[in-house]
Amino acid sequence: MEHTVVNLWPLLGVAVIIAGFALRAHPVLVVIAACVVTGLAAAMPMEQLLATLGTAFVKTRNLPLILLLPIAAIGLLERHGLKEHAQASIARIRSATTGRLLIVYLAIRELSAAFGLTSIGGHPNMVRPLIAPMAEGAAEVRYPNVPQEMRYRIRAMAAATDNVGLFFGEDIFVAFGAIVLMQTILRGEGLDVDPLHMALWGIPTAVCAFIIHSWRLYRLDAQIARSVK
């Protein structure tokens, strides 16, 4: 019986990544260094290593534009008063409170994620420029002197609301990557499970998450009221 020897030296690239991020080095330099170490440890010729790095760069050169252009557009909107307009808009709705606003956003975020629309929300493009300022504006309408510590808590709850809505909503989407991964693993173990069946079992969890987090947001209004006394 022949035994295949597995070369573990290429795993040094993982150690380089861990060390680089621990030392807070530049991420691009860390990734390039890890690729070089992995290639040399795998006895890859230098010409092939450079060609592989070049090919990977060409394939992903448009990725920074996809990530940076929306952030630049949002930054330009903020510079021209997006946050102020958001706060003024929510101030016109007298019945709006911080908790009610975030509950509505939680419902929208969870339902949209359940249909696969995960890019509608997000911290940089929705929470920071719109949801968090509107939540603070709703608090200021009722309590003009909201403490700075409570303002930080409102922003944190706005970010948490986005996380909860996305995390539990996307589990209902049948084409979500985690559901496909679980189906693949179960099939490898001899269990044939329908992805639609798995997604439907995510509905009770999503409903419970909505109820629990909505109760936390409902209590947030009372916490804001106590903080200004």
mmCIF file of C-alpha atoms in Angstrom:
data_model
loop_
_atom_site.group_PDB
_atom_site.id
_atom_site.type_symbol
_atom_site.label_atom_id
_atom_site.label_comp_id
_atom_site.label_asym_id
_atom_site.label_seq_id
_atom_site.Cartn_x
_atom_site.Cartn_y
_atom_site.Cartn_z
ATOM 1 C CA MET A 1 0.000 0.000 0.000
ATOM 2 C CA GLU A 2 1.454 3.331 -1.093
ATOM 3 C CA HIS A 3 1.375 6.364 1.154
ATOM 4 C CA THR A 4 1.097 9.803 -0.419
ATOM 5 C CA VAL A 5 3.317 12.402 1.213
ATOM 6 C CA VAL A 6 1.489 15.706 1.706
ATOM 7 C CA ASN A 7 3.595 18.850 1.514
ATOM 8 C CA LEU A 8 2.552 21.094 4.402
ATOM 9 C CA TRP A 9 5.151 23.791 3.779
ATOM 10 C CA PRO A 10 2.793 25.898 1.602
ATOM 11 C CA LEU A 11 0.737 26.487 4.757
ATOM 12 C CA LEU A 12 3.459 28.941 5.749
ATOM 13 C CA GLY A 13 1.493 31.462 3.714
ATOM 14 C CA VAL A 14 -1.269 31.311 6.333
ATOM 15 C CA ALA A 15 1.279 32.063 9.042
ATOM 16 C CA VAL A 16 2.499 35.055 7.038
ATOM 17 C CA ILE A 17 -1.049 36.413 6.817
ATOM 18 C CA ILE A 18 -1.615 35.959 10.565
ATOM 19 C CA ALA A 19 1.708 37.601 11.418
ATOM 20 C CA GLY A 20 1.166 40.453 8.956
ATOM 21 C CA PHE A 21 -2.274 41.330 10.264
ATOM 22 C CA ALA A 22 -1.093 40.965 13.864
ATOM 23 C CA LEU A 23 1.679 43.472 13.128
ATOM 24 C CA ARG A 24 -0.860 45.702 11.333
ATOM 25 C CA ALA A 25 1.118 45.718 8.131
ATOM 26 C CA HIS A 26 -0.386 46.919 4.865
ATOM 27 C CA PRO A 27 -2.964 44.310 3.723
ATOM 28 C CA VAL A 28 -1.816 44.325 0.089
ATOM 29 C CA LEU A 29 1.803 43.727 1.084
ATOM 30 C CA VAL A 30 0.739 40.961 3.474
ATOM 31 C CA VAL A 31 -1.253 39.154 0.780
ATOM 32 C CA ILE A 32 1.545 39.454 -1.786
ATOM 33 C CA ALA A 33 4.110 38.214 0.736
ATOM 34 C CA ALA A 34 1.870 35.262 1.636
ATOM 35 C CA CYS A 35 1.481 34.375 -2.057
ATOM 36 C CA VAL A 36 5.242 34.480 -2.613
ATOM 37 C CA VAL A 37 5.966 32.361 0.471
ATOM 38 C CA THR A 38 3.298 29.826 -0.519
ATOM 39 C CA GLY A 39 4.613 29.601 -4.073
ATOM 40 C CA LEU A 40 8.244 29.153 -3.005
ATOM 41 C CA ALA A 41 7.253 26.581 -0.374
ATOM 42 C CA ALA A 42 5.410 24.645 -3.076
ATOM 43 C CA ALA A 43 8.559 24.688 -5.262
ATOM 44 C CA MET A 44 6.801 26.803 -7.886
ATOM 45 C CA PRO A 45 9.176 28.349 -10.449
ATOM 46 C CA MET A 46 9.548 32.103 -10.097
ATOM 47 C CA GLU A 47 8.279 32.689 -13.651
ATOM 48 C CA GLN A 48 5.106 30.708 -12.944
ATOM 49 C CA LEU A 49 4.641 32.450 -9.592
ATOM 50 C CA LEU A 50 4.851 35.903 -11.141
ATOM 51 C CA ALA A 51 2.516 34.843 -13.947
ATOM 52 C CA THR A 52 -0.019 33.559 -11.432
ATOM 53 C CA LEU A 53 0.102 36.803 -9.460
ATOM 54 C CA GLY A 54 -0.295 38.825 -12.641
ATOM 55 C CA THR A 55 -3.258 36.758 -13.801
ATOM 56 C CA ALA A 56 -4.976 37.126 -10.427
ATOM 57 C CA PHE A 57 -4.396 40.892 -10.512
ATOM 58 C CA VAL A 58 -5.885 41.232 -13.987
ATOM 59 C CA LYS A 59 -8.970 39.219 -13.021
ATOM 60 C CA THR A 60 -9.654 41.320 -9.919
ATOM 61 C CA ARG A 61 -8.516 44.775 -11.056
ATOM 62 C CA ASN A 62 -12.115 46.007 -11.333
ATOM 63 C CA LEU A 63 -12.974 44.896 -7.786
ATOM 64 C CA PRO A 64 -11.594 48.051 -6.081
ATOM 65 C CA LEU A 65 -13.757 50.190 -8.356
ATOM 66 C CA ILE A 66 -16.861 48.208 -7.436
ATOM 67 C CA LEU A 67 -16.119 48.691 -3.733
ATOM 68 C CA LEU A 68 -14.758 52.236 -3.740
ATOM 69 C CA LEU A 69 -17.089 54.018 -6.156
ATOM 70 C CA PRO A 70 -20.228 53.610 -3.978
ATOM 71 C CA ILE A 71 -18.280 54.767 -0.912
ATOM 72 C CA ALA A 72 -17.016 57.814 -2.808
ATOM 73 C CA ALA A 73 -20.548 58.646 -3.965
ATOM 74 C CA ILE A 74 -21.907 58.342 -0.427
ATOM 75 C CA GLY A 75 -19.087 60.519 0.898
ATOM 76 C CA LEU A 76 -19.959 63.186 -1.681
ATOM 77 C CA LEU A 77 -23.619 63.054 -0.669
ATOM 78 C CA GLU A 78 -22.680 63.375 3.007
ATOM 79 C CA ARG A 79 -20.561 66.400 2.220
ATOM 80 C CA HIS A 80 -23.592 68.069 0.679
ATOM 81 C CA GLY A 81 -25.830 67.432 3.676
ATOM 82 C CA LEU A 82 -27.275 63.937 3.270
ATOM 83 C CA LYS A 83 -27.250 63.271 7.040
ATOM 84 C CA GLU A 84 -28.818 66.651 7.824
ATOM 85 C CA HIS A 85 -31.607 66.093 5.280
ATOM 86 C CA ALA A 86 -32.243 62.615 6.698
ATOM 87 C CA GLN A 87 -32.550 64.016 10.220
ATOM 88 C CA ALA A 88 -34.832 66.824 9.055
ATOM 89 C CA SER A 89 -37.064 64.380 7.162
ATOM 90 C CA ILE A 90 -37.603 62.107 10.147
ATOM 91 C CA ALA A 91 -38.198 65.123 12.385
ATOM 92 C CA ARG A 92 -41.334 65.950 10.364
ATOM 93 C CA ILE A 93 -42.900 62.624 11.367
ATOM 94 C CA ARG A 94 -44.111 63.339 14.894
ATOM 95 C CA SER A 95 -45.070 59.745 15.663
ATOM 96 C CA ALA A 96 -41.633 58.415 14.749
ATOM 97 C CA THR A 97 -39.340 57.245 17.526
ATOM 98 C CA THR A 98 -35.906 55.714 17.393
ATOM 99 C CA GLY A 99 -37.214 52.261 18.257
ATOM 100 C CA ARG A 100 -40.095 52.363 15.772
ATOM 101 C CA LEU A 101 -37.840 53.572 12.971
ATOM 102 C CA LEU A 102 -35.319 50.793 13.555
ATOM 103 C CA ILE A 103 -38.086 48.174 13.792
ATOM 104 C CA VAL A 104 -39.339 49.251 10.368
ATOM 105 C CA TYR A 105 -35.809 49.054 8.979
ATOM 106 C CA LEU A 106 -35.369 45.618 10.573
ATOM 107 C CA ALA A 107 -38.479 44.367 8.789
ATOM 108 C CA ILE A 108 -37.362 45.824 5.445
ATOM 109 C CA ARG A 109 -33.842 44.461 5.804
ATOM 110 C CA GLU A 110 -34.956 40.976 6.792
ATOM 111 C CA LEU A 111 -37.609 40.698 4.073
ATOM 112 C CA SER A 112 -35.320 42.001 1.339
ATOM 113 C CA ALA A 113 -32.555 39.601 2.410
ATOM 114 C CA ALA A 114 -35.081 36.743 2.349
ATOM 115 C CA PHE A 115 -35.595 37.476 -1.358
ATOM 116 C CA GLY A 116 -31.851 37.606 -2.023
ATOM 117 C CA LEU A 117 -31.581 41.421 -2.087
ATOM 118 C CA THR A 118 -28.697 41.555 0.375
ATOM 119 C CA SER A 119 -27.048 44.628 -1.165
ATOM 120 C CA ILE A 120 -29.951 46.977 -0.390
ATOM 121 C CA GLY A 121 -28.687 47.716 3.128
ATOM 122 C CA GLY A 122 -25.256 47.700 4.690
ATOM 123 C CA HIS A 123 -23.220 49.746 7.154
ATOM 124 C CA PRO A 124 -21.311 52.056 4.763
ATOM 125 C CA ASN A 125 -24.072 52.683 2.238
ATOM 126 C CA MET A 126 -27.210 52.691 4.397
ATOM 127 C CA VAL A 127 -26.650 52.663 8.170
ATOM 128 C CA ARG A 128 -24.027 55.389 8.496
ATOM 129 C CA PRO A 129 -25.420 57.953 6.018
ATOM 130 C CA LEU A 130 -29.153 57.376 6.548
ATOM 131 C CA ILE A 131 -30.424 55.001 9.232
ATOM 132 C CA ALA A 132 -28.214 56.105 12.137
ATOM 133 C CA PRO A 133 -28.747 59.863 11.517
ATOM 134 C CA MET A 134 -32.495 59.319 11.200
ATOM 135 C CA ALA A 135 -32.532 57.323 14.431
ATOM 136 C CA GLU A 136 -30.648 60.119 16.199
ATOM 137 C CA GLY A 137 -32.967 62.707 14.648
ATOM 138 C CA ALA A 138 -36.017 60.856 15.937
ATOM 139 C CA ALA A 139 -34.528 60.942 19.428
ATOM 140 C CA GLU A 140 -33.686 64.649 19.181
ATOM 141 C CA VAL A 141 -37.267 65.563 18.261
ATOM 142 C CA ARG A 142 -38.490 64.315 21.629
ATOM 143 C CA TYR A 143 -35.351 64.892 23.695
ATOM 144 C CA PRO A 144 -33.141 67.753 22.413
ATOM 145 C CA ASN A 145 -30.381 67.052 24.935
ATOM 146 C CA VAL A 146 -29.561 63.434 24.193
ATOM 147 C CA PRO A 147 -26.266 62.499 25.921
ATOM 148 C CA GLN A 148 -23.327 61.600 23.720
ATOM 149 C CA GLU A 149 -23.115 58.134 25.266
ATOM 150 C CA MET A 150 -26.718 57.443 24.254
ATOM 151 C CA ARG A 151 -25.982 58.714 20.752
ATOM 152 C CA TYR A 152 -23.270 56.088 20.467
ATOM 153 C CA ARG A 153 -25.730 53.459 21.662
ATOM 154 C CA ILE A 154 -28.282 54.530 19.042
ATOM 155 C CA ARG A 155 -25.666 54.214 16.310
ATOM 156 C CA ALA A 156 -24.648 50.806 17.617
ATOM 157 C CA MET A 157 -28.259 49.614 17.662
ATOM 158 C CA ALA A 158 -28.708 50.851 14.092
ATOM 159 C CA ALA A 159 -25.691 48.797 12.997
ATOM 160 C CA ALA A 160 -26.908 45.786 15.006
ATOM 161 C CA THR A 161 -30.341 46.036 13.382
ATOM 162 C CA ASP A 162 -28.748 45.792 9.953
ATOM 163 C CA ASN A 163 -26.708 42.768 11.056
ATOM 164 C CA VAL A 164 -29.686 40.921 12.537
ATOM 165 C CA GLY A 165 -31.915 41.590 9.542
ATOM 166 C CA LEU A 166 -29.294 40.449 7.042
ATOM 167 C CA PHE A 167 -28.062 37.411 8.976
ATOM 168 C CA PHE A 168 -31.439 35.845 9.675
ATOM 169 C CA GLY A 169 -33.145 37.040 6.515
ATOM 170 C CA GLU A 170 -30.667 35.588 4.041
ATOM 171 C CA ASP A 171 -31.009 32.141 5.641
ATOM 172 C CA ILE A 172 -34.492 31.976 4.099
ATOM 173 C CA PHE A 173 -33.186 32.627 0.571
ATOM 174 C CA VAL A 174 -32.968 29.272 -1.181
ATOM 175 C CA ALA A 175 -29.897 30.251 -3.247
ATOM 176 C CA PHE A 176 -27.930 31.535 -0.245
ATOM 177 C CA GLY A 177 -24.368 30.202 -0.230
ATOM 178 C CA ALA A 178 -24.623 28.727 3.278
ATOM 179 C CA ILE A 179 -27.669 26.651 2.315
ATOM 180 C CA VAL A 180 -25.891 25.348 -0.780
ATOM 181 C CA LEU A 181 -22.840 24.516 1.343
ATOM 182 C CA MET A 182 -24.922 22.657 3.928
ATOM 183 C CA GLN A 183 -26.684 20.713 1.176
ATOM 184 C CA THR A 184 -23.321 19.724 -0.326
ATOM 185 C CA ILE A 185 -21.985 18.554 3.042
ATOM 186 C CA LEU A 186 -25.132 16.578 3.848
ATOM 187 C CA ARG A 187 -25.133 14.992 0.397
ATOM 188 C CA GLY A 188 -21.551 13.897 0.980
ATOM 189 C CA GLU A 189 -22.756 12.166 4.159
ATOM 190 C CA GLY A 190 -25.490 10.370 2.241
ATOM 191 C CA LEU A 191 -28.369 12.703 3.209
ATOM 192 C CA ASP A 192 -30.246 14.159 0.268
ATOM 193 C CA VAL A 193 -31.974 17.332 1.500
ATOM 194 C CA ASP A 194 -33.940 19.746 -0.633
ATOM 195 C CA PRO A 195 -32.541 23.342 -0.415
ATOM 196 C CA LEU A 196 -36.082 24.723 -0.378
ATOM 197 C CA HIS A 197 -36.885 22.555 2.633
ATOM 198 C CA MET A 198 -33.788 23.844 4.432
ATOM 199 C CA ALA A 199 -34.692 27.454 3.632
ATOM 200 C CA LEU A 200 -38.223 27.012 4.975
ATOM 201 C CA TRP A 201 -36.820 25.800 8.292
ATOM 202 C CA GLY A 202 -35.027 29.134 8.547
ATOM 203 C CA ILE A 203 -38.343 31.003 8.760
ATOM 204 C CA PRO A 204 -39.080 30.224 12.462
ATOM 205 C CA THR A 205 -35.587 31.399 13.416
ATOM 206 C CA ALA A 206 -35.988 34.591 11.411
ATOM 207 C CA VAL A 207 -39.356 35.305 13.026
ATOM 208 C CA CYS A 208 -37.934 34.746 16.514
ATOM 209 C CA ALA A 209 -34.967 37.001 15.737
ATOM 210 C CA PHE A 210 -37.330 39.724 14.541
ATOM 211 C CA ILE A 211 -39.462 39.520 17.686
ATOM 212 C CA ILE A 212 -36.493 39.484 20.082
ATOM 213 C CA HIS A 213 -34.640 42.348 18.427
ATOM 214 C CA SER A 214 -37.849 44.375 18.038
ATOM 215 C CA TRP A 215 -38.362 44.066 21.789
ATOM 216 C CA ARG A 216 -34.829 45.368 22.332
ATOM 217 C CA LEU A 217 -35.553 48.308 20.026
ATOM 218 C CA TYR A 218 -38.824 48.979 21.839
ATOM 219 C CA ARG A 219 -36.907 49.150 25.114
ATOM 220 C CA LEU A 220 -34.404 51.525 23.499
ATOM 221 C CA ASP A 221 -36.998 54.315 23.506
ATOM 222 C CA ALA A 222 -37.393 53.958 27.275
ATOM 223 C CA GLN A 223 -33.615 53.963 27.736
ATOM 224 C CA ILE A 224 -33.332 57.192 25.748
ATOM 225 C CA ALA A 225 -36.034 58.782 27.909
ATOM 226 C CA ARG A 226 -34.208 57.781 31.109
ATOM 227 C CA SER A 227 -30.875 59.070 29.834
ATOM 228 C CA VAL A 228 -32.071 62.665 29.519
ATOM 229 C CA LYS A 229 -33.492 62.884 33.049
#
